[in-house]
PDB file of C-alpha atoms in Angstrom:
ATOM      1  CA  GLU A  18     108.305  85.533  92.452  1.00 91.00           C
ATOM      2  CA  VAL A  19     108.214  89.014  94.089  1.00 93.00           C
ATOM      3  CA  LYS A  20     105.321  90.876  94.465  1.00 94.00           C
ATOM      4  CA  LEU A  21     105.687  95.465  94.253  1.00 93.00           C
ATOM      5  CA  TRP A  22     103.571  97.411  95.691  1.00 93.00           C
ATOM      6  CA  VAL A  23     102.498 100.498  93.481  1.00 94.00           C
ATOM      7  CA  ASN A  24     100.711 103.589  93.770  1.00 92.00           C
ATOM      8  CA  LEU A  25      98.556 103.510  91.564  1.00 92.00           C
ATOM      9  CA  GLY A  26      95.197 101.928  92.164  1.00 90.00           C
ATOM     10  CA  SER A  27      91.925 101.918  90.390  1.00 89.00           C
ATOM     11  CA  ASP A  28      90.647 105.174  91.466  1.00 87.00           C
ATOM     12  CA  ASP A  29      93.829 106.804  89.344  1.00 88.00           C
ATOM     13  CA  GLY A  30      91.832 104.091  86.111  1.00 90.00           C
ATOM     14  CA  MET A  31      93.959 101.033  87.113  1.00 91.00           C
ATOM     15  CA  ASP A  32      92.584  97.773  86.721  1.00 93.00           C
ATOM     16  CA  GLU A  33      93.956  94.058  86.722  1.00 93.00           C
ATOM     17  CA  ALA A  34      95.073  94.822  82.773  1.00 93.00           C
ATOM     18  CA  LYS A  35      95.584  98.449  82.297  1.00 94.00           C
ATOM     19  CA  LEU A  36      98.473  98.344  85.313  1.00 94.00           C
ATOM     20  CA  PRO A  37     100.820  96.026  83.718  1.00 94.00           C
ATOM     21  CA  ALA A  38     100.273  97.951  80.472  1.00 94.00           C
ATOM     22  CA  THR A  39     101.321 101.560  82.598  1.00 93.00           C
ATOM     23  CA  LEU A  40     104.219 100.500  83.707  1.00 93.00           C
ATOM     24  CA  GLU A  41     104.911  98.371  80.823  1.00 93.00           C
ATOM     25  CA  SER A  42     104.576 101.833  78.476  1.00 92.00           C
ATOM     26  CA  LEU A  43     107.148 103.949  81.304  1.00 91.00           C
ATOM     27  CA  GLY A  44     109.864 101.629  80.692  1.00 92.00           C
ATOM     28  CA  ALA A  45     108.858  98.415  82.992  1.00 92.00           C
ATOM     29  CA  PRO A  46     110.243  95.174  80.972  1.00 91.00           C
ATOM     30  CA  GLY A  47     107.117  94.032  78.742  1.00 91.00           C
ATOM     31  CA  GLY A  48     105.086  90.577  79.137  1.00 92.00           C
ATOM     32  CA  LYS A  49     107.131  90.039  83.111  1.00 93.00           C
ATOM     33  CA  VAL A  50     103.945  90.642  85.261  1.00 93.00           C
ATOM     34  CA  LEU A  51     102.396  87.276  86.766  1.00 95.00           C
ATOM     35  CA  LYS A  52      99.453  88.554  88.122  1.00 94.00           C
ATOM     36  CA  ALA A  53      97.819  92.417  89.007  1.00 94.00           C
ATOM     37  CA  LEU A  54      96.146  93.291  92.077  1.00 93.00           C
ATOM     38  CA  THR A  55      93.964  96.809  92.342  1.00 93.00           C
ATOM     39  CA  ARG A  56      93.169  98.913  95.197  1.00 91.00           C
ATOM     40  CA  PRO A  57      91.555 101.870  95.194  1.00 89.00           C
ATOM     41  CA  THR A  58      94.621 103.647  95.744  1.00 89.00           C
ATOM     42  CA  TYR A  59      97.404 101.360  95.234  1.00 93.00           C
ATOM     43  CA  GLY A  60      97.605  98.352  93.517  1.00 93.00           C
ATOM     44  CA  TYR A  61     100.267  94.748  93.733  1.00 94.00           C
ATOM     45  CA  VAL A  62     102.490  93.359  90.244  1.00 95.00           C
ATOM     46  CA  TYR A  63     104.061  90.055  91.029  1.00 95.00           C
ATOM     47  CA  VAL A  64     106.777  89.772  89.353  1.00 95.00           C
ATOM     48  CA  PRO A  65     109.888  87.515  88.458  1.00 95.00           C
ATOM     49  CA  GLU A  66     112.575  87.790  90.961  1.00 93.00           C
ATOM     50  CA  ALA A  67     115.113  88.658  88.299  1.00 93.00           C
ATOM     51  CA  ASP A  68     113.009  91.420  86.739  1.00 93.00           C
ATOM     52  CA  ALA A  69     112.065  92.946  89.806  1.00 92.00           C
ATOM     53  CA  PRO A  70     115.276  95.365  89.736  1.00 93.00           C
ATOM     54  CA  GLY A  71     113.666  96.545  85.797  1.00 92.00           C
ATOM     55  CA  PHE A  72     109.643  97.588  87.710  1.00 93.00           C
ATOM     56  CA  GLU A  73     111.669  99.173  90.557  1.00 92.00           C
ATOM     57  CA  ALA A  74     113.858 101.499  88.075  1.00 92.00           C
ATOM     58  CA  LEU A  75     110.182 103.323  87.443  1.00 91.00           C
ATOM     59  CA  ASN A  76     110.501 105.149  90.607  1.00 89.00           C
ATOM     60  CA  GLY A  77     110.012 108.485  90.204  1.00 88.00           C
ATOM     61  CA  LYS A  78     108.882 108.872  86.621  1.00 88.00           C
ATOM     62  CA  ALA A  79     105.454 110.428  86.081  1.00 86.00           C
ATOM     63  CA  HIS A  80     101.827 108.600  85.364  1.00 85.00           C
ATOM     64  CA  ASN A  81      99.554 111.742  84.707  1.00 82.00           C
ATOM     65  CA  ASP A  82     101.644 114.161  87.113  1.00 78.00           C
ATOM     66  CA  LYS A  83     101.789 111.642  89.795  1.00 82.00           C
ATOM     67  CA  PRO A  84     105.256 110.421  90.839  1.00 87.00           C
ATOM     68  CA  LEU A  85     105.414 106.854  90.323  1.00 90.00           C
ATOM     69  CA  LYS A  86     106.259 104.767  93.806  1.00 91.00           C
ATOM     70  CA  LEU A  87     107.033 100.976  93.528  1.00 91.00           C
ATOM     71  CA  GLU A  88     108.731  99.444  95.707  1.00 89.00           C
ATOM     72  CA  ARG A  89     108.799  95.838  97.272  1.00 89.00           C
ATOM     73  CA  HIS A  90     106.146  94.603  99.448  1.00 85.00           C
ATOM     74  CA  ARG A  91     107.113  94.270 103.306  1.00 79.00           C
ATOM     75  CA  PRO A  92     104.931  92.050 105.393  1.00 76.00           C
ATOM     76  CA  ARG A  93     103.443  93.828 108.266  1.00 71.00           C
ATOM     77  CA  GLY A  94     106.051  92.788 110.655  1.00 69.00           C
ATOM     78  CA  GLN A  95     108.790  93.789 108.550  1.00 66.00           C
ATOM     79  CA  ARG A  96     107.334  97.646 108.084  1.00 60.00           C
ATOM     80  CA  GLU A  97     108.972 100.235 109.670  1.00 65.00           C
ATOM     81  CA  GLU A  98     107.277 101.595 112.482  1.00 64.00           C
ATOM     82  CA  ARG A  99     104.663 104.856 112.325  1.00 62.00           C
ATOM     83  CA  ARG A 100     104.857 108.128 114.148  1.00 63.00           C
ATOM     84  CA  PRO A 101     102.726 108.092 116.831  1.00 63.00           C
ATOM     85  CA  ARG A 102      99.488 110.189 116.097  1.00 61.00           C
ATOM     86  CA  HIS A 103      99.007 112.849 117.527  1.00 60.00           C
ATOM     87  CA  GLU A 104      97.775 113.134 120.275  1.00 63.00           C
ATOM     88  CA  ALA A 105      94.189 115.309 120.696  1.00 65.00           C
ATOM     89  CA  LEU A 106      93.619 117.854 123.284  1.00 67.00           C
ATOM     90  CA  PRO A 107      90.935 116.479 125.720  1.00 68.00           C
ATOM     91  CA  ASP A 108      87.467 117.924 124.940  1.00 71.00           C
ATOM     92  CA  VAL A 109      85.763 120.274 128.148  1.00 78.00           C
ATOM     93  CA  PRO A 110      82.292 120.563 129.380  1.00 82.00           C
ATOM     94  CA  GLY A 111      80.668 122.840 127.460  1.00 87.00           C
ATOM     95  CA  GLN A 112      82.998 123.239 124.975  1.00 89.00           C
ATOM     96  CA  ALA A 113      82.340 122.496 121.056  1.00 91.00           C
ATOM     97  CA  ARG A 114      85.242 120.992 119.259  1.00 92.00           C
ATOM     98  CA  LEU A 115      85.589 122.324 115.276  1.00 94.00           C
ATOM     99  CA  TRP A 116      87.235 121.277 112.092  1.00 93.00           C
ATOM    100  CA  VAL A 117      88.920 123.940 110.517  1.00 94.00           C
ATOM    101  CA  GLY A 118      90.535 123.637 107.060  1.00 92.00           C
ATOM    102  CA  LEU A 119      92.866 125.396 107.583  1.00 91.00           C
ATOM    103  CA  GLY A 120      96.492 124.234 108.841  1.00 88.00           C
ATOM    104  CA  ARG A 121     100.238 125.114 108.409  1.00 86.00           C
ATOM    105  CA  GLN A 122     100.429 124.298 105.256  1.00 83.00           C
ATOM    106  CA  GLU A 123      98.719 127.283 104.592  1.00 84.00           C
ATOM    107  CA  GLY A 124     101.308 129.258 106.588  1.00 86.00           C
ATOM    108  CA  LEU A 125      99.247 130.103 109.466  1.00 89.00           C
ATOM    109  CA  ASP A 126      99.560 129.519 113.417  1.00 93.00           C
ATOM    110  CA  GLU A 127      96.667 129.383 116.058  1.00 93.00           C
ATOM    111  CA  ALA A 128      96.514 133.288 115.865  1.00 93.00           C
ATOM    112  CA  GLY A 129      96.272 133.038 112.164  1.00 93.00           C
ATOM    113  CA  VAL A 130      93.459 130.444 112.095  1.00 93.00           C
ATOM    114  CA  THR A 131      91.106 132.561 114.227  1.00 94.00           C
ATOM    115  CA  ALA A 132      92.041 135.870 112.415  1.00 93.00           C
ATOM    116  CA  ALA A 133      91.180 133.872 109.428  1.00 93.00           C
ATOM    117  CA  LEU A 134      87.486 132.751 111.257  1.00 95.00           C
ATOM    118  CA  GLU A 135      87.042 136.264 112.619  1.00 94.00           C
ATOM    119  CA  ALA A 136      87.663 137.830 108.832  1.00 92.00           C
ATOM    120  CA  ALA A 137      84.857 135.290 107.643  1.00 93.00           C
ATOM    121  CA  GLY A 138      82.510 136.929 110.114  1.00 94.00           C
ATOM    122  CA  ALA A 139      83.135 134.659 113.504  1.00 95.00           C
ATOM    123  CA  PRO A 140      82.580 136.255 116.495  1.00 94.00           C
ATOM    124  CA  ALA A 141      85.388 137.587 117.469  1.00 94.00           C
ATOM    125  CA  GLY A 142      87.194 136.523 120.594  1.00 94.00           C
ATOM    126  CA  LYS A 143      85.822 133.632 120.971  1.00 95.00           C
ATOM    127  CA  VAL A 144      88.464 130.813 120.304  1.00 94.00           C
ATOM    128  CA  LEU A 145      88.745 129.096 123.113  1.00 94.00           C
ATOM    129  CA  ARG A 146      91.985 126.734 122.515  1.00 91.00           C
ATOM    130  CA  THR A 147      93.318 125.689 119.422  1.00 92.00           C
ATOM    131  CA  ASP A 148      94.693 122.683 117.981  1.00 90.00           C
ATOM    132  CA  LEU A 149      97.081 123.174 114.709  1.00 90.00           C
ATOM    133  CA  ARG A 150      97.863 119.913 111.993  1.00 89.00           C
ATOM    134  CA  PRO A 151      99.692 120.101 109.359  1.00 86.00           C
ATOM    135  CA  THR A 152      96.241 120.834 107.358  1.00 87.00           C
ATOM    136  CA  TYR A 153      93.054 121.007 109.373  1.00 91.00           C
ATOM    137  CA  ALA A 154      93.266 122.883 112.678  1.00 92.00           C
ATOM    138  CA  TYR A 155      90.414 121.888 115.800  1.00 93.00           C
ATOM    139  CA  VAL A 156      89.035 124.783 117.617  1.00 94.00           C
ATOM    140  CA  PHE A 157      87.562 125.219 120.620  1.00 94.00           C
ATOM    141  CA  VAL A 158      84.162 127.463 121.430  1.00 94.00           C
ATOM    142  CA  ALA A 159      81.636 127.168 123.720  1.00 94.00           C
ATOM    143  CA  GLU A 160      78.973 125.328 122.920  1.00 93.00           C
ATOM    144  CA  GLU A 161      76.259 128.748 122.303  1.00 94.00           C
ATOM    145  CA  ASP A 162      79.193 130.173 119.638  1.00 95.00           C
ATOM    146  CA  VAL A 163      79.201 127.136 117.759  1.00 94.00           C
ATOM    147  CA  ALA A 164      76.676 128.414 114.932  1.00 94.00           C
ATOM    148  CA  GLY A 165      78.594 131.976 114.541  1.00 95.00           C
ATOM    149  CA  PHE A 166      81.256 129.752 114.053  1.00 95.00           C
ATOM    150  CA  GLU A 167      79.573 127.128 111.648  1.00 94.00           C
ATOM    151  CA  ALA A 168      77.946 129.797 109.509  1.00 94.00           C
ATOM    152  CA  THR A 169      81.644 130.981 107.700  1.00 94.00           C
ATOM    153  CA  HIS A 170      81.184 127.401 105.964  1.00 93.00           C
ATOM    154  CA  GLY A 171      81.495 127.926 102.108  1.00 91.00           C
ATOM    155  CA  LYS A 172      83.155 131.676 102.473  1.00 91.00           C
ATOM    156  CA  PRO A 173      86.648 132.994 100.762  1.00 88.00           C
ATOM    157  CA  HIS A 174      89.296 132.576 102.523  1.00 86.00           C
ATOM    158  CA  GLY A 175      92.502 134.035 100.363  1.00 78.00           C
ATOM    159  CA  GLU A 176      93.224 133.102  96.823  1.00 78.00           C
ATOM    160  CA  GLY A 177      90.697 130.336  95.339  1.00 77.00           C
ATOM    161  CA  LYS A 178      90.368 129.228  98.922  1.00 83.00           C
ATOM    162  CA  THR A 179      86.663 127.691 100.209  1.00 88.00           C
ATOM    163  CA  LEU A 180      86.728 128.088 104.459  1.00 91.00           C
ATOM    164  CA  LYS A 181      85.581 124.515 105.302  1.00 93.00           C
ATOM    165  CA  VAL A 182      83.912 124.736 109.348  1.00 93.00           C
ATOM    166  CA  GLU A 183      82.524 122.079 111.040  1.00 93.00           C
ATOM    167  CA  ARG A 184      81.700 120.117 114.387  1.00 91.00           C
ATOM    168  CA  ALA A 185      84.694 117.972 114.739  1.00 88.00           C
ATOM    169  CA  LYS A 186      83.373 113.928 114.467  1.00 82.00           C
ATOM    170  CA  ARG A 187      84.176 111.471 117.170  1.00 72.00           C
ATOM    171  CA  LYS A 188      87.071 108.343 115.690  1.00 60.00           C
TER     172      LYS A 188
END
């Protein structure tokens, strides 16, 4: 018996009956799923060892425009090490850290994030520093300037994107 991880879960409309049926409709061997479990973003199917390659062959096939990922479950000690998390810039007394829904994927650098905020009405020249990430940025401003930046939340940015700005939450 082999436990296979699948990137389809209850958020994709799957349950313990629908997941095997979906895999079979995509070409997996019929009637070979011994057990299925679903979580919100993924699921597991248990199949006989001899039938596992037929399931693994589904990798990359599309299910509702989502590329299917299917691989053998690896217990924690056997998984590849994750990259270390990006180290956050330290907080400075008197400064507020704001989360901004703009990042590198929009083709922006630190100056571009500042320019986008100022174009939306944020106070000019008030960004003290920026911590740019792939999909978002942290912008540091003086406490007294926070309201001016938060006022840009909901304003349009570019083609069909809405600016999101809020005080960053602590982990």
